[in-house]
Amino acid sequence: MRLTDDEKRMLDGGEGEAVAAAMDLLVRYGEVLGAERLVDTDNVCGANIFGPRQFALCGAGAAHGGSGGAAAAVFAELSLDSPRPLELTPVRVQSYQLIGPMDTVNWQVQGLSQQAHDLIAESESYSARHGIHLMNTCTPYQVGNVPVKGEHCAWMESSAVVYINSVLGARTNCEGRESAAAAMLTGKIPYWGYHLPENRYGTHLVEVSVPVTSDRDWGLLGYYVGELVQEGVPVLDGRGEGSFTPNLVRLKHFGAAAASSGGVEMYHLPGVTAEAATVDEAFGPRGRPGSAEAIRYGPAERRWTYEQLNHTATDTHVDLVMIGCPHATLSQIRDVCRLLAGRRVHPDTALWVFTPRAIRQVAEQNGYGDALRAAGAVLMSDTCPAIGQFLPPGTRVIATDSAKQAHYLPAIMKVQGWFGSTAECVDAAVTGTWRGSAP
Amino acid sequence: MTAQVIELRGRGLGGGAVEGEALVTREAISGWGGIDPATGSVIESRHELCGVSFKDRILVFPGAKGSSGWSGMFHLARLAGTAPRAMVFNHLNTKIALGIVVTHVPAVTDLDQDPLTVIETGDHVLVDADTGLVRVTRRAALAPAGR
């Protein structure tokens, strides 16, 4: 890989040992990718908050009392692939923490011990002291980090990557913890994949022949498309009766689902997303595929997808209803409050709503927090059950309006998972029973 | 009995050479939400290897899929001592590239034959990331029928 003079200086230790370790990691990573060079970035989202399990694996467990030294050792190993602690300098470029393991307000609801809380808090504080903004959400694009079209970014979090590439036209690959941390310290990332304009054109045409209007519809379509195109760049074409009504929430669900069943990091919804006004423009020099090669999405495919998403569930008694994957917008929180409409959550069921810390503050200001608590629900931020690996004690069955959460949570937490609309989920929270039905 | 030895050549990644027993899957693997680093097992419920551990084996698979936590989970698997000994795969993306870097294992991709077709679970495999060589010794040759 070709390095510029400033990159060589970083590699040789001219900017300190942590920057040198970061540059070494980027060079090793770039060489495996086959990248020819690095590109400058001033917008990085990563994940550097660690819990007891990671501290223990790095030999920096509770025995060390969660001291700053332990946090440094864990950051060096897990964020920079360095077996020894490093003298960490402040991050060079705009850097943001994605979703983490702990809600700093409701950590006891999560079942965390005081000791676990203290370790995670120390890890969080270590990031903040080095200049990483504690956004603590999987959706930075809804709380103040909105990249512009063409901006080179280095983001983790597959649902956020697909959103900023497609909807906003920013340029990022799906980075991992170590490459994102290295980018924070160096302002560099391999120039590869979706950083190159020629890789951003469509690869698959998806002809949609059913209306795609509700949040649930968009999640189902995304899950189906991801399953079929895997890492391709799908182009959605609504045919005749197929009417699209996208908005932030629906495209958030669509992208998250497509990045879960497959590895979609970029798609085009011509006329809506940033880089194509028409289907032909979306395919660019690759050329529009013939209709015979198109993927079709109609009632049968929608039904199949619904069954895939519900295949882990048989018991209709629901222990937990989870809303907010990816993190809920203010409008989704409002919707849950309206659906509850004076009713209370069933005594045997929990209703947890997850949102970014910043949006929680507005939700509290607007009275949504009080409304949820009055109904017996919990408004949480910073984390989610899949990332933090927590559920109410004894949970066997969950329900969610997120295809992504329905995909991951049963695998991670060994529970049954129902997928349905937000209204069906709130109904399950109030009655304790899943009564959802296929579209 | 003739020992069945097959050689594949590709692009070596990460460097180093190891030998071990192959674990082959035709399905891409998720890291975060797809494996348990404590045991090295696949946990994705719809995966054909669900419940099977890749610890100390030569993992032969199409590639990495799913969450951006792929490298992070294989990084934890290395620290927990449950990582595969090497990786042989077809499709390169950022997830597996970074995963190889932080797992510190040799890997080979871009092979001249499809490793998913040629290699079978249980075969003895040498992976040399310095030269891009993958040498496969058939399980049948190692343990004749009736033994």
Coordinates of N, CA, C and O in Angstrom, one line a residue, chain A residues 25 28-29 31-34 53-54 57-58 77-78 81 156-158 173-179 192 223 227 231 259 262 265 308 311-312 386-387 407-408 411-412 414, chain B residues 11 13-14 28 30 32-34 36-38 43-46 64-69 71-73 75-76 78-80 91-98 100-102 104:
Chain A
L25 N -2.2 -1.0 12.2 CA -3.4 -1.8 12.0 C -4.0 -1.5 10.7 O -4.4 -2.4 9.9
R28 N -2.0 -3.1 7.9 CA -2.3 -4.6 7.8 C -3.7 -4.8 7.2 O -3.8 -5.7 6.4
Y29 N -4.6 -4.1 7.6 CA -6.0 -4.2 7.2 C -6.1 -3.8 5.7 O -6.7 -4.6 4.9
E31 N -3.8 -4.0 3.5 CA -3.1 -4.9 2.6 C -3.9 -6.2 2.5 O -4.0 -6.8 1.4
V32 N -4.7 -6.6 3.5 CA -5.6 -7.8 3.3 C -6.7 -7.4 2.3 O -7.0 -8.2 1.5
L33 N -7.2 -6.2 2.4 CA -8.2 -5.8 1.5 C -7.7 -5.7 0.1 O -8.5 -5.8 -0.9
G34 N -6.4 -5.4 -0.1 CA -5.9 -5.1 -1.4 C -6.0 -3.6 -1.8 O -6.0 -3.3 -3.0
R53 N -16.9 -8.7 30.9 CA -16.4 -9.9 30.1 C -15.2 -9.5 29.3 O -14.2 -10.2 29.3
Q54 N -15.2 -8.3 28.7 CA -14.0 -7.9 27.9 C -12.9 -7.5 28.8 O -11.7 -7.8 28.5
L57 N -11.3 -10.8 29.8 CA -10.5 -11.4 28.8 C -9.2 -10.8 28.5 O -8.2 -11.4 28.0
C58 N -9.1 -9.5 28.9 CA -7.8 -8.7 28.7 C -7.0 -8.8 29.9 O -6.0 -8.0 30.0
E77 N -5.9 -3.3 23.7 CA -6.1 -4.7 23.1 C -7.3 -4.7 22.2 O -7.2 -5.1 21.0
L78 N -8.5 -4.3 22.7 CA -9.7 -4.5 21.9 C -10.0 -3.5 20.8 O -10.6 -3.8 19.8
D81 N -5.8 -3.6 18.9 CA -5.1 -4.8 18.6 C -3.6 -4.8 19.2 O -2.7 -5.3 18.5
M156 N -18.9 2.1 11.9 CA -19.3 0.8 12.2 C -20.9 0.9 12.2 O -21.4 1.9 12.0
E157 N -21.5 -0.3 12.6 CA -22.9 -0.4 12.8 C -23.6 -0.5 11.4 O -23.9 0.5 10.7
S158 N -23.9 -1.7 11.0 CA -24.4 -2.0 9.7 C -25.6 -1.2 9.3 O -25.8 -0.8 8.2
N173 N -17.4 2.2 4.2 CA -17.6 0.8 4.3 C -18.1 0.4 5.7 O -18.2 1.3 6.5
C174 N -18.5 -0.8 5.9 CA -18.9 -1.3 7.2 C -17.6 -1.6 8.0 O -17.0 -2.6 7.8
E175 N -17.2 -0.6 8.7 CA -15.9 -0.8 9.5 C -16.2 -1.6 10.7 O -17.3 -1.9 11.1
G176 N -15.1 -2.1 11.4 CA -15.2 -2.8 12.6 C -14.6 -2.0 13.8 O -14.1 -0.9 13.5
R177 N -14.7 -2.5 15.0 CA -14.2 -1.8 16.1 C -12.8 -1.3 16.0 O -12.5 -0.1 16.2
E178 N -11.9 -2.2 15.5 CA -10.5 -1.8 15.5 C -10.1 -0.8 14.4 O -9.4 0.1 14.6
S179 N -10.7 -1.0 13.2 CA -10.4 -0.1 12.1 C -11.0 1.3 12.4 O -10.4 2.3 12.1
W192 N -11.2 1.9 -0.4 CA -11.6 0.6 -0.9 C -13.1 0.6 -0.9 O -13.8 1.4 -0.2
Y223 N -35.7 -7.3 4.7 CA -35.2 -8.6 5.1 C -35.2 -9.6 3.9 O -34.2 -10.3 3.7
E227 N -31.7 -11.0 2.0 CA -31.5 -12.5 1.9 C -31.1 -12.8 0.4 O -30.3 -13.7 0.2
E231 N -24.5 -9.2 -0.5 CA -23.8 -7.9 -0.4 C -23.9 -7.1 -1.7 O -23.2 -6.2 -1.9
A259 N -29.4 -5.3 6.1 CA -28.0 -5.6 6.5 C -28.0 -6.7 7.5 O -26.9 -7.1 7.9
G262 N -28.8 -10.1 5.0 CA -27.6 -10.1 4.0 C -26.6 -9.2 4.5 O -26.4 -9.0 5.7
E265 N -24.9 -2.8 2.2 CA -24.4 -1.6 2.7 C -24.8 -0.3 1.9 O -24.4 0.8 2.2
Q308 N -40.2 -16.5 7.9 CA -38.8 -16.6 8.3 C -38.6 -15.8 9.6 O -37.9 -16.3 10.5
H311 N -40.0 -17.6 12.7 CA -39.8 -19.1 12.8 C -39.4 -19.6 14.1 O -39.5 -20.7 14.4
T312 N -38.8 -18.7 15.0 CA -38.4 -19.1 16.3 C -39.5 -19.2 17.3 O -39.3 -19.7 18.4
A386 N -29.8 -6.7 22.7 CA -28.9 -7.6 21.9 C -27.5 -7.1 22.2 O -26.6 -8.0 22.4
I387 N -27.2 -5.8 22.2 CA -25.9 -5.3 22.5 C -25.5 -5.5 23.9 O -24.3 -6.0 24.2
H407 N -34.2 -11.0 14.1 CA -33.2 -11.8 13.6 C -32.1 -12.2 14.6 O -31.7 -13.3 14.7
Y408 N -31.7 -11.2 15.4 CA -30.5 -11.4 16.3 C -30.9 -11.8 17.7 O -30.2 -12.7 18.2
A411 N -31.1 -15.6 18.6 CA -29.8 -16.3 18.5 C -28.9 -15.9 19.7 O -28.3 -16.8 20.3
I412 N -28.9 -14.6 20.1 CA -28.0 -14.2 21.1 C -28.5 -14.6 22.5 O -27.7 -15.0 23.4
K414 N -31.1 -16.8 23.2 CA -31.8 -18.1 23.3 C -33.3 -17.9 23.7 O -33.7 -18.6 24.7
Chain B
R11 N -4.5 -16.3 -2.8 CA -3.8 -15.2 -2.3 C -3.7 -15.3 -0.7 O -4.8 -15.5 -0.1
L13 N -3.1 -14.3 3.1 CA -3.4 -13.1 3.9 C -2.9 -13.3 5.3 O -3.1 -14.3 5.9
G14 N -2.3 -12.2 5.8 CA -1.9 -12.3 7.2 C -0.6 -12.9 7.5 O 0.1 -12.6 8.5
A28 N -22.3 -18.4 4.7 CA -21.5 -17.3 5.3 C -21.7 -17.3 6.8 O -22.8 -17.7 7.3
S30 N -21.9 -15.1 10.5 CA -22.0 -13.8 11.2 C -21.1 -13.8 12.4 O -21.0 -14.9 13.0
W32 N -20.8 -11.0 15.3 CA -21.7 -10.6 16.4 C -23.1 -11.2 16.1 O -23.7 -11.0 15.0
G33 N -23.6 -11.9 17.1 CA -24.9 -12.5 17.0 C -24.9 -13.8 16.2 O -25.9 -14.4 15.9
G34 N -23.7 -14.2 15.7 CA -23.6 -15.4 14.9 C -22.7 -16.4 15.6 O -22.8 -17.6 15.3
D36 N -20.5 -17.6 19.4 CA -20.2 -17.4 20.9 C -18.7 -17.5 21.1 O -18.2 -18.6 21.0
P37 N -18.1 -16.3 21.4 CA -16.6 -16.4 21.6 C -16.2 -17.2 22.8 O -15.0 -17.7 22.8
A38 N -17.0 -17.5 23.7 CA -16.7 -18.3 24.9 C -16.4 -19.7 24.5 O -15.5 -20.4 25.0
I43 N -23.9 -19.7 16.6 CA -25.1 -19.7 17.3 C -26.3 -19.2 16.5 O -27.5 -19.2 17.0
E44 N -26.1 -18.8 15.2 CA -27.2 -18.4 14.4 C -28.2 -19.5 14.2 O -27.8 -20.6 13.7
S45 N -29.5 -19.3 14.6 CA -30.4 -20.5 14.6 C -30.6 -21.1 13.3 O -30.9 -22.3 13.2
R46 N -30.5 -20.3 12.2 CA -30.8 -20.9 10.9 C -29.6 -21.4 10.2 O -29.6 -21.9 9.1
A64 N -17.6 -13.6 5.5 CA -18.3 -13.0 6.6 C -19.5 -12.3 6.2 O -19.6 -11.7 5.2
K65 N -20.5 -12.3 7.1 CA -21.8 -11.5 6.8 C -22.2 -10.9 8.1 O -21.7 -11.2 9.2
G66 N -23.2 -10.1 8.0 CA -23.9 -9.6 9.2 C -23.3 -8.3 9.8 O -22.8 -7.4 9.0
S67 N -23.4 -8.2 11.1 CA -23.1 -7.0 11.8 C -21.6 -6.6 11.7 O -20.7 -7.4 11.4
S68 N -21.4 -5.3 11.9 CA -20.0 -4.8 11.9 C -19.2 -5.3 13.1 O -18.0 -5.0 13.2
G69 N -19.8 -6.0 14.0 CA -19.1 -6.5 15.1 C -18.3 -7.8 14.8 O -17.9 -8.5 15.7
S71 N -15.3 -8.5 13.4 CA -13.9 -8.6 13.9 C -13.9 -8.6 15.4 O -13.1 -9.3 16.0
G72 N -14.7 -7.8 16.0 CA -14.7 -7.7 17.5 C -15.0 -9.1 18.1 O -14.4 -9.4 19.1
M73 N -15.9 -9.9 17.5 CA -16.2 -11.2 18.1 C -15.1 -12.2 17.9 O -14.8 -13.0 18.8
H75 N -12.0 -11.3 17.5 CA -11.0 -10.8 18.4 C -11.1 -11.4 19.8 O -10.2 -11.9 20.4
L76 N -12.4 -11.4 20.3 CA -12.7 -12.0 21.6 C -12.4 -13.5 21.6 O -11.9 -14.0 22.6
R78 N -10.2 -15.1 19.9 CA -8.7 -15.3 20.0 C -8.3 -15.2 21.5 O -7.6 -16.0 22.0
L79 N -8.8 -14.1 22.2 CA -8.4 -13.9 23.6 C -8.9 -15.0 24.5 O -8.3 -15.4 25.5
A80 N -10.1 -15.6 24.1 CA -10.7 -16.7 24.9 C -10.1 -18.1 24.5 O -10.5 -19.1 25.1
H91 N -15.1 -15.1 -0.4 CA -15.5 -13.7 -0.6 C -14.9 -12.7 0.4 O -15.1 -12.8 1.6
L92 N -14.1 -11.8 -0.1 CA -13.5 -10.8 0.7 C -14.4 -9.6 1.0 O -14.9 -9.0 0.0
N93 N -14.5 -9.2 2.2 CA -15.2 -7.9 2.5 C -14.4 -7.3 3.7 O -13.5 -7.9 4.2
T94 N -14.9 -6.1 4.1 CA -14.2 -5.4 5.2 C -14.3 -6.3 6.5 O -13.3 -6.3 7.3
K95 N -15.4 -6.9 6.7 CA -15.6 -7.7 8.0 C -14.5 -8.8 8.1 O -13.9 -8.9 9.2
I96 N -14.4 -9.6 7.1 CA -13.4 -10.7 7.2 C -12.0 -10.2 7.1 O -11.1 -10.7 7.8
A97 N -11.7 -9.1 6.4 CA -10.4 -8.6 6.3 C -9.9 -8.1 7.7 O -8.8 -8.5 8.1
L98 N -10.7 -7.4 8.3 CA -10.3 -6.9 9.7 C -10.3 -8.1 10.7 O -9.5 -8.1 11.6
I100 N -9.4 -11.2 10.1 CA -8.2 -11.9 9.9 C -7.1 -11.1 10.6 O -6.2 -11.7 11.4
V101 N -7.0 -9.8 10.5 CA -6.0 -9.0 11.1 C -6.0 -9.2 12.6 O -4.9 -9.4 13.2
V102 N -7.2 -9.1 13.2 CA -7.2 -9.1 14.7 C -7.2 -10.5 15.3 O -7.0 -10.7 16.5
H104 N -5.3 -12.8 14.1 CA -3.9 -13.2 14.0 C -3.7 -14.6 13.5 O -2.9 -15.4 14.0

